[in-house]
Amino acid sequence: MKIAIGCDNAAVSLKRILNDFLATQKDIQIVDLGVDSEDDLELYPNVAERVALEVASGNCERGIILCGTGLGMAITANKVPGVRAATCHDVYSAERARKSNNAQIITMGARVIGPEKAKTVLKAWLESEFAGGRSAPKVQRIVEIEQKYLSIEK
Ligand code: RB5
């Protein structure tokens, strides 16, 4: 599985830890889209956009985006058509984000979650797949609503 990862300056340390963790997992290829230093103050929406585009284009199956809270990254990534990004700081939400919402992107906040729990949450999200069934028409409805507002003339 090819996964894009990115962070802002608030989550550089967490990204390093999660990259090391991902390197121990089977069949995972990481595309790291920065930032790589706490001194790099690139605005978080730029990073979120890069990761979201990798996923929306099909170049990567999944994305991981980290910031202080995970919130700004999810808000931004969800602006990119085709992307479903969910902020998850617990295992149950991470599983449901895949099984119910088919979220291809997980966001987490380095100021919210510690590294060990972040690894556990990430593992649950990586190992969960979309369940389809009763969730399928709901996710399809998200896609339709997105299409509806994309076609509104500016
Ligand atoms: C810092 O820029 C902080 O706003 C950011 O890391 C993130 O928490 C945004 O949602």
GROMACS .gro file of N, CA and C in nm, residues 3-98:
model
  288
    3ILE      N    1   0.137   0.508   0.070
    3ILE     CA    2   0.075   0.605   0.161
    3ILE      C    3   0.153   0.736   0.158
    4ALA      N    4   0.079   0.846   0.137
    4ALA     CA    5   0.141   0.978   0.146
    4ALA      C    6   0.132   1.026   0.291
    5ILE      N    7   0.238   1.091   0.338
    5ILE     CA    8   0.238   1.143   0.474
    5ILE      C    9   0.289   1.286   0.472
    6GLY      N   10   0.233   1.368   0.560
    6GLY     CA   11   0.279   1.506   0.570
    6GLY      C   12   0.247   1.562   0.707
    7CYS      N   13   0.315   1.671   0.741
    7CYS     CA   14   0.290   1.734   0.870
    7CYS      C   15   0.329   1.881   0.862
    8ASP      N   16   0.283   1.958   0.961
    8ASP     CA   17   0.336   2.094   0.977
    8ASP      C   18   0.440   2.093   1.088
    9ASN      N   19   0.491   2.211   1.122
    9ASN     CA   20   0.601   2.219   1.219
    9ASN      C   21   0.563   2.164   1.357
   10ALA      N   22   0.431   2.162   1.388
   10ALA     CA   23   0.387   2.114   1.519
   10ALA      C   24   0.399   1.962   1.534
   11ALA      N   25   0.419   1.892   1.423
   11ALA     CA   26   0.411   1.745   1.430
   11ALA      C   27   0.529   1.675   1.362
   12VAL      N   28   0.640   1.745   1.349
   12VAL     CA   29   0.757   1.685   1.283
   12VAL      C   30   0.805   1.561   1.361
   13SER      N   31   0.810   1.575   1.492
   13SER     CA   32   0.859   1.464   1.574
   13SER      C   33   0.764   1.344   1.563
   14LEU      N   34   0.633   1.368   1.567
   14LEU     CA   35   0.536   1.258   1.554
   14LEU      C   36   0.548   1.194   1.416
   15LYS      N   37   0.568   1.275   1.313
   15LYS     CA   38   0.581   1.216   1.178
   15LYS      C   39   0.702   1.123   1.172
   16ARG      N   40   0.815   1.166   1.232
   16ARG     CA   41   0.935   1.080   1.231
   16ARG      C   42   0.905   0.946   1.298
   17ILE      N   43   0.839   0.955   1.413
   17ILE     CA   44   0.807   0.831   1.488
   17ILE      C   45   0.714   0.741   1.406
   18LEU      N   46   0.614   0.801   1.343
   18LEU     CA   47   0.519   0.719   1.265
   18LEU      C   48   0.585   0.665   1.137
   19ASN      N   49   0.676   0.741   1.078
   19ASN     CA   50   0.751   0.688   0.962
   19ASN      C   51   0.832   0.566   1.003
   20ASP      N   52   0.898   0.574   1.119
   20ASP     CA   53   0.975   0.459   1.168
   20ASP      C   54   0.884   0.340   1.193
   21PHE      N   55   0.767   0.368   1.250
   21PHE     CA   56   0.670   0.262   1.277
   21PHE      C   57   0.622   0.198   1.146
   22LEU      N   58   0.593   0.283   1.047
   22LEU     CA   59   0.542   0.232   0.919
   22LEU      C   60   0.647   0.147   0.849
   23ALA      N   61   0.773   0.181   0.870
   23ALA     CA   62   0.882   0.104   0.808
   23ALA      C   63   0.885  -0.039   0.861
   24THR      N   64   0.828  -0.062   0.979
   24THR     CA   65   0.825  -0.198   1.036
   24THR      C   66   0.702  -0.277   0.988
   25GLN      N   67   0.610  -0.210   0.920
   25GLN     CA   68   0.487  -0.277   0.876
   25GLN      C   69   0.507  -0.336   0.736
   26LYS      N   70   0.435  -0.444   0.708
   26LYS     CA   71   0.453  -0.514   0.580
   26LYS      C   72   0.386  -0.442   0.464
   27ASP      N   73   0.453  -0.443   0.348
   27ASP     CA   74   0.392  -0.396   0.222
   27ASP      C   75   0.344  -0.251   0.227
   28ILE      N   76   0.422  -0.165   0.291
   28ILE     CA   77   0.385  -0.024   0.293
   28ILE      C   78   0.498   0.058   0.232
   29GLN      N   79   0.458   0.143   0.137
   29GLN     CA   80   0.555   0.234   0.075
   29GLN      C   81   0.513   0.377   0.111
   30ILE      N   82   0.606   0.453   0.166
   30ILE     CA   83   0.575   0.588   0.215
   30ILE      C   84   0.622   0.693   0.115
   31VAL      N   85   0.534   0.789   0.090
   31VAL     CA   86   0.571   0.907   0.012
   31VAL      C   87   0.564   1.025   0.109
   32ASP      N   88   0.681   1.074   0.152
   32ASP     CA   89   0.686   1.179   0.255
   32ASP      C   90   0.687   1.317   0.188
   33LEU      N   91   0.583   1.394   0.216
   33LEU     CA   92   0.566   1.524   0.149
   33LEU      C   93   0.598   1.642   0.241
   34GLY      N   94   0.681   1.618   0.343
   34GLY     CA   95   0.726   1.726   0.431
   34GLY      C   96   0.622   1.760   0.537
   35VAL      N   97   0.651   1.863   0.619
   35VAL     CA   98   0.778   1.933   0.630
   35VAL      C   99   0.875   1.848   0.713
   36ASP      N  100   1.002   1.881   0.707
   36ASP     CA  101   1.102   1.796   0.772
   36ASP      C  102   1.172   1.862   0.889
   37SER      N  103   1.133   1.985   0.919
   37SER     CA  104   1.200   2.056   1.028
   37SER      C  105   1.100   2.142   1.105
   38GLU      N  106   1.121   2.148   1.236
   38GLU     CA  107   1.036   2.235   1.320
   38GLU      C  108   1.051   2.382   1.281
   39ASP      N  109   1.160   2.413   1.214
   39ASP     CA  110   1.184   2.553   1.172
   39ASP      C  111   1.113   2.587   1.041
   40ASP      N  112   1.059   2.486   0.977
   40ASP     CA  113   0.988   2.508   0.850
   40ASP      C  114   0.843   2.546   0.883
   41LEU      N  115   0.812   2.673   0.859
   41LEU     CA  116   0.680   2.723   0.898
   41LEU      C  117   0.581   2.724   0.781
   42GLU      N  118   0.601   2.634   0.687
   42GLU     CA  119   0.505   2.625   0.576
   42GLU      C  120   0.364   2.611   0.633
   43LEU      N  121   0.272   2.685   0.575
   43LEU     CA  122   0.135   2.684   0.626
   43LEU      C  123   0.075   2.543   0.612
   44TYR      N  124   0.007   2.499   0.719
   44TYR     CA  125  -0.042   2.361   0.717
   44TYR      C  126  -0.136   2.329   0.599
   45PRO      N  127  -0.219   2.426   0.551
   45PRO     CA  128  -0.306   2.388   0.439
   45PRO      C  129  -0.228   2.345   0.314
   46ASN      N  130  -0.107   2.402   0.296
   46ASN     CA  131  -0.027   2.362   0.178
   46ASN      C  132   0.011   2.214   0.186
   47VAL      N  133   0.048   2.171   0.306
   47VAL     CA  134   0.087   2.030   0.325
   47VAL      C  135  -0.035   1.940   0.306
   48ALA      N  136  -0.147   1.982   0.365
   48ALA     CA  137  -0.270   1.902   0.353
   48ALA      C  138  -0.310   1.889   0.207
   49GLU      N  139  -0.296   1.996   0.131
   49GLU     CA  140  -0.332   1.992  -0.011
   49GLU      C  141  -0.242   1.892  -0.086
   50ARG      N  142  -0.112   1.895  -0.056
   50ARG     CA  143  -0.019   1.802  -0.125
   50ARG      C  144  -0.059   1.656  -0.101
   51VAL      N  145  -0.085   1.623   0.025
   51VAL     CA  146  -0.121   1.484   0.058
   51VAL      C  147  -0.255   1.449  -0.006
   52ALA      N  148  -0.351   1.541   0.006
   52ALA     CA  149  -0.485   1.515  -0.049
   52ALA      C  150  -0.479   1.492  -0.199
   53LEU      N  151  -0.396   1.567  -0.269
   53LEU     CA  152  -0.385   1.550  -0.415
   53LEU      C  153  -0.324   1.416  -0.452
   54GLU      N  154  -0.229   1.369  -0.372
   54GLU     CA  155  -0.171   1.236  -0.398
   54GLU      C  156  -0.279   1.128  -0.391
   55VAL      N  157  -0.370   1.147  -0.295
   55VAL     CA  158  -0.477   1.047  -0.277
   55VAL      C  159  -0.585   1.066  -0.385
   56ALA      N  160  -0.627   1.189  -0.407
   56ALA     CA  161  -0.734   1.215  -0.505
   56ALA      C  162  -0.692   1.172  -0.645
   57SER      N  163  -0.563   1.186  -0.676
   57SER     CA  164  -0.514   1.150  -0.810
   57SER      C  165  -0.497   1.000  -0.826
   58GLY      N  166  -0.503   0.926  -0.714
   58GLY     CA  167  -0.485   0.781  -0.721
   58GLY      C  168  -0.339   0.739  -0.710
   59ASN      N  169  -0.249   0.836  -0.698
   59ASN     CA  170  -0.108   0.801  -0.685
   59ASN      C  171  -0.080   0.727  -0.554
   60CYS      N  172  -0.152   0.767  -0.450
   60CYS     CA  173  -0.143   0.696  -0.321
   60CYS      C  174  -0.282   0.649  -0.282
   61GLU      N  175  -0.286   0.529  -0.221
   61GLU     CA  176  -0.416   0.476  -0.176
   61GLU      C  177  -0.466   0.548  -0.052
   62ARG      N  178  -0.371   0.585   0.036
   62ARG     CA  179  -0.410   0.645   0.164
   62ARG      C  180  -0.318   0.762   0.196
   63GLY      N  181  -0.362   0.844   0.293
   63GLY     CA  182  -0.281   0.956   0.338
   63GLY      C  183  -0.287   0.972   0.488
   64ILE      N  184  -0.177   1.023   0.544
   64ILE     CA  185  -0.168   1.051   0.688
   64ILE      C  186  -0.121   1.195   0.699
   65ILE      N  187  -0.197   1.279   0.772
   65ILE     CA  188  -0.156   1.419   0.785
   65ILE      C  189  -0.160   1.458   0.933
   66LEU      N  190  -0.052   1.519   0.977
   66LEU     CA  191  -0.033   1.547   1.119
   66LEU      C  192  -0.010   1.697   1.140
   67CYS      N  193  -0.074   1.751   1.243
   67CYS     CA  194  -0.048   1.890   1.281
   67CYS      C  195  -0.065   1.899   1.432
   68GLY      N  196  -0.093   2.017   1.484
   68GLY     CA  197  -0.110   2.029   1.629
   68GLY      C  198  -0.232   1.954   1.678
   69THR      N  199  -0.342   1.973   1.606
   69THR     CA  200  -0.470   1.914   1.648
   69THR      C  201  -0.525   1.809   1.552
   70GLY      N  202  -0.476   1.809   1.430
   70GLY     CA  203  -0.535   1.725   1.325
   70GLY      C  204  -0.652   1.791   1.255
   71LEU      N  205  -0.700   1.899   1.313
   71LEU     CA  206  -0.827   1.957   1.263
   71LEU      C  207  -0.810   2.036   1.135
   72GLY      N  208  -0.714   2.128   1.134
   72GLY     CA  209  -0.695   2.210   1.014
   72GLY      C  210  -0.657   2.126   0.894
   73MET      N  211  -0.582   2.018   0.917
   73MET     CA  212  -0.543   1.929   0.808
   73MET      C  213  -0.666   1.859   0.750
   74ALA      N  214  -0.757   1.813   0.837
   74ALA     CA  215  -0.877   1.745   0.788
   74ALA      C  216  -0.968   1.843   0.714
   75ILE      N  217  -0.984   1.962   0.772
   75ILE     CA  218  -1.070   2.063   0.708
   75ILE      C  219  -1.018   2.093   0.568
   76THR      N  220  -0.887   2.111   0.556
   76THR     CA  221  -0.828   2.142   0.425
   76THR      C  222  -0.838   2.024   0.329
   77ALA      N  223  -0.798   1.906   0.374
   77ALA     CA  224  -0.797   1.789   0.284
   77ALA      C  225  -0.937   1.761   0.230
   78ASN      N  226  -1.039   1.786   0.312
   78ASN     CA  227  -1.176   1.759   0.268
   78ASN      C  228  -1.225   1.858   0.163
   79LYS      N  229  -1.148   1.963   0.137
   79LYS     CA  230  -1.184   2.056   0.028
   79LYS      C  231  -1.146   1.999  -0.108
   80VAL      N  232  -1.061   1.898  -0.110
   80VAL     CA  233  -1.015   1.841  -0.237
   80VAL      C  234  -1.116   1.733  -0.278
   81PRO      N  235  -1.180   1.751  -0.393
   81PRO     CA  236  -1.283   1.656  -0.435
   81PRO      C  237  -1.234   1.511  -0.435
   82GLY      N  238  -1.316   1.425  -0.382
   82GLY     CA  239  -1.284   1.282  -0.379
   82GLY      C  240  -1.219   1.238  -0.250
   83VAL      N  241  -1.178   1.335  -0.169
   83VAL     CA  242  -1.108   1.300  -0.044
   83VAL      C  243  -1.206   1.293   0.072
   84ARG      N  244  -1.189   1.188   0.155
   84ARG     CA  245  -1.260   1.180   0.282
   84ARG      C  246  -1.153   1.167   0.391
   85ALA      N  247  -1.134   1.277   0.464
   85ALA     CA  248  -1.032   1.281   0.570
   85ALA      C  249  -1.102   1.285   0.705
   86ALA      N  250  -1.052   1.206   0.801
   86ALA     CA  251  -1.112   1.202   0.934
   86ALA      C  252  -1.003   1.216   1.041
   87THR      N  253  -1.033   1.300   1.138
   87THR     CA  254  -0.942   1.316   1.253
   87THR      C  255  -0.974   1.205   1.353
   88CYS      N  256  -0.874   1.122   1.384
   88CYS     CA  257  -0.898   1.009   1.475
   88CYS      C  258  -0.790   1.003   1.582
   89HIS      N  259  -0.835   1.002   1.707
   89HIS     CA  260  -0.742   0.991   1.819
   89HIS      C  261  -0.774   0.870   1.907
   90ASP      N  262  -0.861   0.783   1.857
   90ASP     CA  263  -0.891   0.659   1.931
   90ASP      C  264  -0.915   0.547   1.830
   91VAL      N  265  -0.897   0.425   1.876
   91VAL     CA  266  -0.903   0.308   1.788
   91VAL      C  267  -1.042   0.290   1.727
   92TYR      N  268  -1.146   0.309   1.808
   92TYR     CA  269  -1.282   0.288   1.756
   92TYR      C  270  -1.312   0.382   1.640
   93SER      N  271  -1.278   0.511   1.657
   93SER     CA  272  -1.302   0.609   1.549
   93SER      C  273  -1.220   0.573   1.426
   94ALA      N  274  -1.096   0.530   1.447
   94ALA     CA  275  -1.009   0.495   1.334
   94ALA      C  276  -1.069   0.378   1.255
   95GLU      N  277  -1.118   0.278   1.326
   95GLU     CA  278  -1.182   0.165   1.257
   95GLU      C  279  -1.306   0.209   1.182
   96ARG      N  280  -1.390   0.290   1.250
   96ARG     CA  281  -1.515   0.334   1.186
   96ARG      C  282  -1.488   0.425   1.067
   97ALA      N  283  -1.381   0.506   1.076
   97ALA     CA  284  -1.348   0.597   0.965
   97ALA      C  285  -1.323   0.517   0.838
   98ARG      N  286  -1.268   0.397   0.851
   98ARG     CA  287  -1.247   0.310   0.735
   98ARG      C  288  -1.375   0.231   0.704
   0.00000   0.00000   0.00000
